[in-house]
Short mmCIF file of C-alpha atoms in Angstrom, two decimals:
data_model
loop_
_atom_site.label_atom_id
_atom_site.label_comp_id
_atom_site.label_asym_id
_atom_site.label_seq_id
_atom_site.Cartn_x
_atom_site.Cartn_y
_atom_site.Cartn_z
CA MET A 1 9.81 -11.54 -20.66
CA ASP A 2 10.22 -14.49 -18.36
CA ARG A 3 9.17 -12.16 -15.52
CA VAL A 4 6.11 -11.09 -17.48
CA LYS A 5 5.12 -14.74 -17.72
CA GLU A 6 5.87 -15.36 -14.03
CA LEU A 7 3.71 -12.41 -13.03
CA GLY A 8 0.75 -13.70 -15.03
CA GLY A 9 1.03 -11.57 -18.16
CA ASN A 10 0.14 -13.00 -21.55
CA SER A 11 1.06 -10.27 -24.05
CA ILE A 12 3.60 -7.52 -24.66
CA ARG A 13 3.40 -4.36 -26.72
CA LEU A 14 6.17 -3.11 -29.02
CA TYR A 15 6.04 0.45 -30.33
CA THR A 16 8.09 -0.25 -33.47
CA THR A 17 9.56 -3.19 -35.35
CA ASN A 18 13.07 -2.33 -34.12
CA TYR A 19 14.64 -5.60 -32.92
CA ALA A 20 11.23 -7.22 -33.36
CA ASP A 21 12.69 -10.47 -34.76
CA ALA A 22 14.53 -11.34 -31.56
CA ILE A 23 11.86 -9.95 -29.24
CA MET A 24 8.99 -11.78 -30.92
CA ASP A 25 10.96 -15.03 -30.98
CA LYS A 26 11.56 -14.65 -27.25
CA ALA A 27 7.90 -13.87 -26.67
CA GLN A 28 6.93 -17.01 -28.55
CA GLU A 29 9.28 -19.06 -26.36
CA GLN A 30 7.51 -17.68 -23.27
CA GLY A 31 4.03 -18.25 -24.70
CA LEU A 32 3.38 -14.51 -24.99
CA THR A 33 1.64 -12.69 -27.82
CA VAL A 34 2.79 -9.35 -29.28
CA MET A 35 0.92 -6.19 -30.23
CA LEU A 36 3.39 -5.08 -32.89
CA GLY A 37 3.82 -1.39 -33.56
CA LEU A 38 4.14 -0.04 -37.08
CA TRP A 39 5.57 3.44 -36.68
CA MET A 40 3.83 6.37 -38.34
CA LYS A 41 5.63 9.63 -37.72
CA PRO A 42 3.62 12.11 -35.64
CA GLU A 43 3.38 15.67 -36.89
CA TYR A 44 5.55 16.93 -34.03
CA GLU A 45 8.46 15.14 -35.72
CA ASP A 46 7.98 17.65 -38.55
CA PHE A 47 6.25 15.10 -40.75
CA ASP A 48 3.88 16.59 -43.34
CA TYR A 49 0.91 14.34 -44.11
CA TYR A 50 0.12 16.51 -47.14
CA ASP A 51 3.51 15.58 -48.63
CA ARG A 52 2.50 12.76 -50.96
CA LYS A 53 6.05 11.56 -51.56
CA ALA A 54 6.87 11.34 -47.83
CA VAL A 55 3.58 9.55 -47.15
CA ALA A 56 4.19 7.08 -49.97
CA LEU A 57 7.68 6.27 -48.66
CA GLN A 58 6.30 5.72 -45.15
CA ASN A 59 3.50 3.50 -46.47
CA ASP A 60 6.01 1.43 -48.45
CA GLU A 61 8.08 0.89 -45.30
CA ILE A 62 4.98 -0.20 -43.36
CA ARG A 63 4.08 -2.57 -46.19
CA ARG A 64 7.52 -4.20 -45.99
CA GLN A 65 7.18 -4.61 -42.23
CA VAL A 66 3.75 -6.24 -42.51
CA LEU A 67 5.04 -8.70 -45.11
CA ARG A 68 8.01 -9.49 -42.89
CA PHE A 69 6.12 -10.20 -39.67
CA ARG A 70 2.57 -11.20 -40.69
CA ASN A 71 3.24 -14.92 -40.28
CA HIS A 72 5.08 -14.76 -36.98
CA PRO A 73 3.28 -17.07 -34.51
CA ALA A 74 3.56 -14.54 -31.66
CA LEU A 75 1.74 -11.78 -33.57
CA LEU A 76 -1.53 -10.77 -31.88
CA MET A 77 -2.40 -7.57 -33.76
CA TRP A 78 -0.94 -4.54 -35.52
CA ASN A 79 -0.72 -1.16 -33.81
CA VAL A 80 -0.26 1.57 -36.40
CA GLY A 81 1.25 4.71 -34.90
CA ASN A 82 1.49 5.78 -31.28
CA GLU A 83 -0.26 8.98 -30.22
CA LEU A 84 -0.68 10.51 -33.66
CA ASP A 85 -3.03 12.95 -31.92
CA ASN A 86 -0.23 14.34 -29.72
CA HIS A 87 0.07 18.12 -30.18
CA THR A 88 -2.11 18.30 -33.30
CA ASN A 89 -5.66 19.08 -34.35
CA ASN A 90 -5.07 18.10 -37.97
CA PRO A 91 -7.22 15.15 -39.12
CA ARG A 92 -5.08 14.51 -42.21
CA ALA A 93 -2.92 11.91 -40.45
CA PHE A 94 -6.03 9.85 -39.70
CA GLN A 95 -7.12 9.90 -43.34
CA ILE A 96 -3.73 8.45 -44.22
CA LEU A 97 -4.01 6.05 -41.29
CA ASN A 98 -7.13 4.51 -42.75
CA ASP A 99 -5.35 3.95 -46.07
CA VAL A 100 -2.67 2.08 -44.11
CA VAL A 101 -5.28 0.03 -42.24
CA LYS A 102 -6.90 -1.02 -45.52
CA MET A 103 -3.51 -1.98 -46.93
CA ILE A 104 -2.75 -4.12 -43.87
CA HIS A 105 -6.12 -5.87 -44.11
CA GLU A 106 -5.35 -6.75 -47.72
CA LEU A 107 -1.89 -8.07 -46.85
CA ASP A 108 -2.96 -9.80 -43.65
CA PRO A 109 -6.69 -10.47 -43.07
CA TYR A 110 -5.96 -12.61 -40.02
CA HIS A 111 -4.81 -10.01 -37.48
CA PRO A 112 -6.78 -6.98 -36.25
CA VAL A 113 -5.44 -3.43 -36.63
CA THR A 114 -5.49 -0.71 -33.99
CA THR A 115 -3.97 2.72 -33.40
CA THR A 116 -3.09 4.32 -30.09
CA MET A 117 -4.39 7.69 -28.85
CA THR A 118 -3.53 9.91 -25.92
CA SER A 119 -5.96 10.15 -23.02
CA SER A 120 -6.97 13.66 -24.11
CA LEU A 121 -9.18 11.92 -26.70
CA HIS A 122 -9.54 15.23 -28.56
CA MET A 123 -9.07 13.52 -31.93
CA VAL A 124 -11.29 10.49 -31.36
CA THR A 125 -13.96 12.13 -33.52
CA ALA A 126 -11.40 12.24 -36.35
CA VAL A 127 -10.73 8.52 -35.90
CA GLU A 128 -14.46 7.78 -35.87
CA ARG A 129 -14.98 9.79 -39.06
CA PHE A 130 -11.85 9.06 -41.07
CA CYS A 131 -10.87 5.53 -39.95
CA PRO A 132 -13.89 3.31 -40.57
CA ASP A 133 -11.64 0.32 -41.29
CA LEU A 134 -9.99 0.34 -37.86
CA ASP A 135 -10.86 -2.77 -35.84
CA VAL A 136 -10.29 -1.52 -32.30
CA LEU A 137 -9.05 1.66 -30.61
CA THR A 138 -6.13 1.73 -28.17
CA VAL A 139 -5.68 4.49 -25.57
CA ASN A 140 -2.75 5.36 -23.31
CA VAL A 141 -4.38 6.42 -20.05
CA PHE A 142 -3.23 6.94 -16.47
CA SER A 143 -5.22 8.95 -13.92
CA GLN A 144 -8.39 8.71 -16.01
CA LEU A 145 -8.18 4.93 -16.41
CA GLY A 146 -11.20 4.33 -14.20
CA HIS A 147 -13.39 6.60 -16.35
CA ILE A 148 -12.00 5.96 -19.82
CA ARG A 149 -15.12 4.20 -21.13
CA SER A 150 -17.41 7.17 -20.45
CA HIS A 151 -14.83 9.56 -21.89
CA LEU A 152 -14.57 7.48 -25.07
CA VAL A 153 -18.33 7.39 -25.52
CA GLY A 154 -18.52 11.12 -24.85
CA ASN A 155 -16.02 11.68 -27.64
CA GLY A 156 -17.79 9.47 -30.14
CA TRP A 157 -16.25 5.99 -29.74
CA SER A 158 -18.64 3.24 -28.66
CA GLY A 159 -16.67 0.27 -29.95
CA PRO A 160 -14.09 -1.99 -28.26
CA TYR A 161 -10.89 -0.55 -26.86
CA ILE A 162 -7.55 -1.60 -25.41
CA VAL A 163 -5.51 0.24 -22.80
CA GLY A 164 -2.11 0.63 -24.45
CA GLU A 165 -0.37 2.07 -21.38
CA PHE A 166 -1.44 2.34 -17.76
CA GLY A 167 0.48 2.95 -14.57
CA ALA A 168 1.13 5.66 -12.00
CA ARG A 169 -0.37 9.09 -12.49
CA GLY A 170 1.59 11.19 -14.95
CA TRP A 171 3.78 14.18 -14.21
CA TRP A 172 2.04 16.31 -16.83
CA THR A 173 -0.73 18.88 -16.40
CA GLY A 174 -4.03 17.41 -15.28
CA GLU A 175 -2.50 14.41 -13.54
CA ALA A 176 -0.12 15.19 -10.66
CA PRO A 177 -0.67 18.20 -8.35
CA LYS A 178 2.01 20.88 -8.75
CA THR A 179 4.11 23.00 -6.43
CA LYS A 180 4.10 26.79 -6.71
CA TRP A 181 6.99 26.52 -9.19
CA ARG A 182 5.00 23.89 -11.13
CA ALA A 183 7.01 20.82 -10.19
CA PRO A 184 4.86 17.66 -10.16
CA MET A 185 4.38 15.94 -6.81
CA ASP A 186 5.29 12.28 -6.71
CA GLN A 187 3.70 9.32 -4.93
CA SER A 188 5.49 6.55 -3.08
CA SER A 189 5.72 3.33 -5.07
CA ASP A 190 3.24 1.58 -2.77
CA ARG A 191 0.76 4.44 -3.16
CA LYS A 192 1.18 4.11 -6.91
CA ALA A 193 0.29 0.44 -6.62
CA GLU A 194 -2.97 1.21 -4.85
CA TYR A 195 -3.66 4.03 -7.30
CA ILE A 196 -3.36 1.55 -10.16
CA ARG A 197 -5.53 -1.07 -8.44
CA THR A 198 -8.63 1.09 -8.07
CA ARG A 199 -8.53 2.18 -11.70
CA TYR A 200 -7.69 -1.25 -13.09
CA GLU A 201 -10.65 -2.81 -11.30
CA LYS A 202 -13.06 -0.21 -12.68
CA THR A 203 -11.94 -0.63 -16.28
CA MET A 204 -10.18 -3.91 -17.06
CA VAL A 205 -12.42 -5.84 -14.67
CA GLY A 206 -15.54 -3.69 -14.61
CA ASP A 207 -15.87 -3.03 -18.35
CA LYS A 208 -15.07 -6.39 -19.90
CA ASP A 209 -17.81 -5.95 -22.50
CA HIS A 210 -15.76 -3.22 -24.15
CA CYS A 211 -12.23 -3.25 -22.70
CA LEU A 212 -10.22 -6.08 -24.27
CA GLY A 213 -7.31 -5.71 -21.86
CA GLY A 214 -4.46 -3.43 -20.93
CA TYR A 215 -0.66 -3.20 -21.04
CA VAL A 216 1.04 -1.93 -17.90
CA LEU A 217 3.76 0.56 -18.81
CA TYR A 218 7.16 -1.03 -18.33
CA TRP A 219 9.44 1.96 -18.66
CA GLY A 220 12.74 0.25 -17.98
CA GLN A 221 15.16 2.85 -16.66
CA ARG A 222 14.07 5.68 -18.95
CA PHE A 223 14.30 8.91 -17.03
CA GLU A 224 11.06 10.86 -16.84
CA GLN A 225 10.93 13.42 -14.03
CA THR A 226 12.74 10.84 -11.89
CA SER A 227 14.32 7.51 -12.73
CA MET A 228 11.53 5.77 -10.81
CA TRP A 229 8.40 7.78 -11.70
CA PHE A 230 7.08 5.07 -14.03
CA SER A 231 9.63 2.32 -13.52
CA LEU A 232 8.46 -1.00 -12.09
CA PHE A 233 11.97 -2.13 -11.19
CA THR A 234 15.16 -0.43 -10.07
CA GLN A 235 18.24 -0.47 -12.24
CA GLY A 236 19.47 -3.39 -10.13
CA GLY A 237 16.29 -5.37 -10.81
CA GLU A 238 14.56 -4.97 -7.42
CA LYS A 239 10.79 -4.87 -7.75
CA THR A 240 8.41 -2.26 -6.35
CA ALA A 241 4.93 -2.67 -4.88
CA ILE A 242 3.56 -1.97 -8.36
CA VAL A 243 4.92 -5.33 -9.49
CA ASP A 244 3.27 -7.01 -6.51
CA MET A 245 -0.02 -5.35 -7.42
CA ILE A 246 0.15 -6.22 -11.12
CA HIS A 247 0.80 -9.86 -10.21
CA TYR A 248 -2.23 -9.81 -7.90
CA LEU A 249 -4.47 -8.16 -10.50
CA TRP A 250 -3.41 -10.66 -13.17
CA THR A 251 -3.52 -13.81 -11.05
CA GLY A 252 -5.48 -13.09 -7.86
CA LYS A 253 -2.46 -14.30 -5.87
CA SER A 254 0.15 -12.55 -3.73
CA LEU A 255 3.90 -12.85 -4.14
CA PRO A 256 5.73 -14.41 -1.14
CA ASN A 257 7.89 -11.36 -0.47
CA LYS A 258 6.09 -8.03 -0.75
CA ALA A 259 7.74 -4.67 -1.33
CA PRO A 260 8.14 -2.14 1.49
CA GLY A 261 6.05 1.00 1.84
CA LEU A 262 6.80 4.67 2.54
CA ARG A 263 4.59 7.21 4.29
CA SER A 264 4.78 10.72 5.77
CA PHE A 265 7.68 11.96 3.68
CA ARG A 266 8.69 15.33 5.16
CA LEU A 267 11.37 17.95 4.62
CA ASN A 268 11.81 20.69 7.22
CA GLY A 269 8.73 19.25 8.89
CA LYS A 270 6.53 19.86 5.84
CA THR A 271 4.89 17.56 3.32
CA GLN A 272 5.42 18.27 -0.37
CA LEU A 273 1.88 19.68 -0.56
CA ARG A 274 3.18 22.76 1.25
CA SER A 275 5.57 23.77 -1.59
CA THR A 276 8.77 23.71 0.42
CA PHE A 277 11.29 26.55 0.05
CA LEU A 278 14.78 26.28 1.54
CA ARG A 279 17.61 28.75 2.10
CA ALA A 280 20.82 28.15 0.16
CA ASP A 281 23.59 26.34 2.04
CA SER A 282 21.32 25.77 5.06
CA THR A 283 20.66 22.39 6.65
CA TYR A 284 17.28 20.75 7.15
CA GLU A 285 15.97 17.46 8.46
CA ALA A 286 14.17 15.01 6.21
CA SER A 287 12.15 12.08 7.47
CA VAL A 288 9.99 9.28 6.21
CA VAL A 289 8.00 6.44 7.76
CA ALA A 290 9.06 3.12 6.25
CA SER A 291 7.55 -0.32 6.81
CA ASP A 292 7.91 -3.82 5.45
CA PRO A 293 5.06 -6.37 5.27
CA GLU A 294 7.35 -9.19 6.45
CA GLY A 295 9.15 -7.08 9.01
CA ASP A 296 12.44 -7.15 7.09
CA LEU A 297 15.14 -4.72 8.15
CA LEU A 298 15.17 -1.84 5.64
CA ALA A 299 18.20 -0.03 4.26
CA ILE A 300 17.27 3.59 3.53
CA ALA A 301 19.17 5.58 0.89
CA TRP A 302 18.88 9.35 0.34
CA GLU A 303 20.05 11.68 -2.41
CA VAL A 304 19.40 15.14 -3.81
CA VAL A 305 19.27 15.80 -7.56
CA PRO A 306 18.54 18.89 -9.69
CA ASP A 307 14.91 18.80 -10.78
CA VAL A 308 13.76 19.20 -14.37
CA ASN A 309 10.88 20.74 -16.27
CA GLU A 310 9.71 17.75 -18.28
CA ASN A 311 7.50 19.86 -20.55
CA PHE A 312 10.59 21.20 -22.27
CA ILE A 313 12.90 18.21 -22.44
CA LEU A 314 13.14 16.39 -25.73
CA PRO A 315 12.88 12.59 -25.36
CA GLN A 316 16.41 12.05 -26.67
CA HIS A 317 17.75 14.39 -23.99
CA ARG A 318 16.17 12.61 -21.04
CA THR A 319 18.88 11.36 -18.73
CA ALA A 320 18.87 10.73 -14.99
CA ARG A 321 20.32 13.59 -12.96
CA GLU A 322 23.41 12.82 -10.91
CA ALA A 323 23.18 13.11 -7.14
CA LEU A 324 24.71 16.28 -5.73
CA PRO A 325 27.80 15.49 -3.64
CA GLY A 326 27.62 16.72 -0.07
CA ALA A 327 23.86 17.30 -0.14
CA ILE A 328 23.22 14.51 2.37
CA ILE A 329 25.28 15.48 5.42
CA LYS A 330 24.17 12.57 7.54
CA SER A 331 21.59 9.83 7.36
CA GLU A 332 20.42 7.36 9.94
CA GLY A 333 17.60 5.09 8.88
CA THR A 334 14.42 7.02 8.20
CA ARG A 335 16.01 10.41 8.95
CA ALA A 336 18.56 12.47 7.05
CA LEU A 337 20.23 15.84 7.42
CA VAL A 338 20.05 17.65 4.08
CA LYS A 339 22.15 20.63 3.01
CA ALA A 340 20.32 22.86 0.53
CA PRO A 341 22.39 23.53 -2.61
CA ALA A 342 24.07 26.91 -2.99
CA LYS A 343 22.53 27.56 -6.40
CA LYS A 344 18.97 28.86 -6.61
CA GLY A 345 16.45 26.62 -8.34
CA ALA A 346 14.36 23.47 -8.26
CA TYR A 347 15.63 20.23 -6.73
CA ARG A 348 14.28 16.87 -5.66
CA LEU A 349 15.03 14.70 -2.65
CA LEU A 350 14.92 10.97 -3.44
CA VAL A 351 14.52 8.15 -0.94
CA THR A 352 14.69 4.39 -1.42
CA ALA A 353 13.93 1.65 1.12
CA ASN A 354 15.46 -1.74 0.28
CA ASP A 355 14.44 -4.93 2.11
CA GLY A 356 17.55 -6.82 0.96
CA LYS A 357 15.38 -9.55 -0.56
CA GLY A 358 14.69 -8.10 -3.98
CA SER A 359 12.06 -5.49 -3.18
CA VAL A 360 12.18 -1.72 -2.70
CA ALA A 361 10.02 1.32 -2.06
CA THR A 362 10.77 4.67 -3.71
CA HIS A 363 9.57 8.25 -3.35
CA SER A 364 10.65 11.77 -4.34
CA TYR A 365 10.08 15.21 -2.85
CA PRO A 366 10.43 18.46 -4.87
CA PHE A 367 11.80 21.57 -3.17
CA TYR A 368 13.01 25.01 -4.20
CA VAL A 369 16.12 26.85 -3.05
CA GLY A 370 15.77 30.61 -2.80
CA LYS A 371 12.91 33.04 -3.29
CA LEU A 372 10.49 32.34 -6.15
CA THR A 373 9.72 35.43 -8.22
CA ALA A 374 7.24 36.15 -11.02
CA ALA A 375 10.20 36.17 -13.43
CA ASP A 376 11.21 32.70 -12.24
CA ILE A 377 7.72 31.35 -12.93
CA LYS A 378 7.75 32.95 -16.37
CA ASN A 379 11.09 31.32 -17.17
CA ILE A 380 9.79 27.96 -15.97
CA SER A 381 6.74 28.33 -18.22
CA GLN A 382 8.84 29.21 -21.28
CA GLY A 383 11.36 26.42 -20.75
CA ASN A 384 14.58 26.07 -22.69
CA PHE A 385 13.21 25.29 -26.14
CA LYS A 386 11.41 27.48 -28.65
CA LYS A 387 9.25 24.55 -29.65
CA LYS A 388 7.50 22.63 -26.91
CA ALA A 389 8.73 19.07 -26.75
CA PRO A 390 5.98 16.44 -26.81
CA GLY A 391 5.12 14.38 -23.80
CA VAL A 392 4.48 10.69 -24.24
CA HIS A 393 0.80 10.86 -23.36
#
């Protein structure tokens, strides 16, 4: 949180009250406010909002949490539920949500209450109809950030809104372009920074009459497609260009040491847009163009990992894939000799450029070993679980 303050941030968002005592105390020490999450179970967690007993128990727990934290000096507002609209068309949860909002207003009339929706906005009409007591709407939005106001109005919400998550484009359908085997194509960290800038300026700056602000997604080291798809920092704490950009957007100033950049990432002479197929146990050259704003000497690291189908991975099963031993035969700066794995399937080549002064650039490149058949595509579509695991957006 000290880095949030240093970068010009003034508020943090918590999804639940887990460890909230210590976190909110720390936020108060740093002069930060907190949007505090009160967890309502989404239906995809097999919660039945027609089960009166289960609903009553959940409401009682929320009541206890409000009483516990309502007087904390760091509290900015309450956020009841996160993406209750995810994988559902049932408005019942939003009828219950309004009962919770009314309860919170009775217990604490001094802090506003919001709920957070996915960027699909398909249940905004349910919020508009069934949640008249809600003070403000929060939306998690990525690629559509620059157009979220018009999308909200088109779906029936004309009031104020907050961006609950923003960042790089998502890996899910409708955000990142896909290979022929439906693997999402990544962006370099510096491209992600520019991607965020254009959308931030259209919404957080350009729609101040309605947008009350936004929380950049700090994903820690949670694995999601890659360990660096949404992460702002590496596991070692080195910052990416996204951090540089967020600092600039929040303060109008530039950090003294800027992160490197990566361009023209190629494998076997092809960009990832070509859907690259490799032969098992064969060797190929990979290359990237790396640069540093201050001209620092860059250390380039390469690795190959098995790729994943994120649509069918439960959140609790998300772990970073280990690098395959022997996949990088030789590397020299911005070039590497890659040996395709022996096993057929989807993989990803990762590259990191480190300036040695606390900043890095990252990128990933999906590729497929072997011949892709119609049966392979069918298996990819079906995934490994009978029930589709929810995404976070």
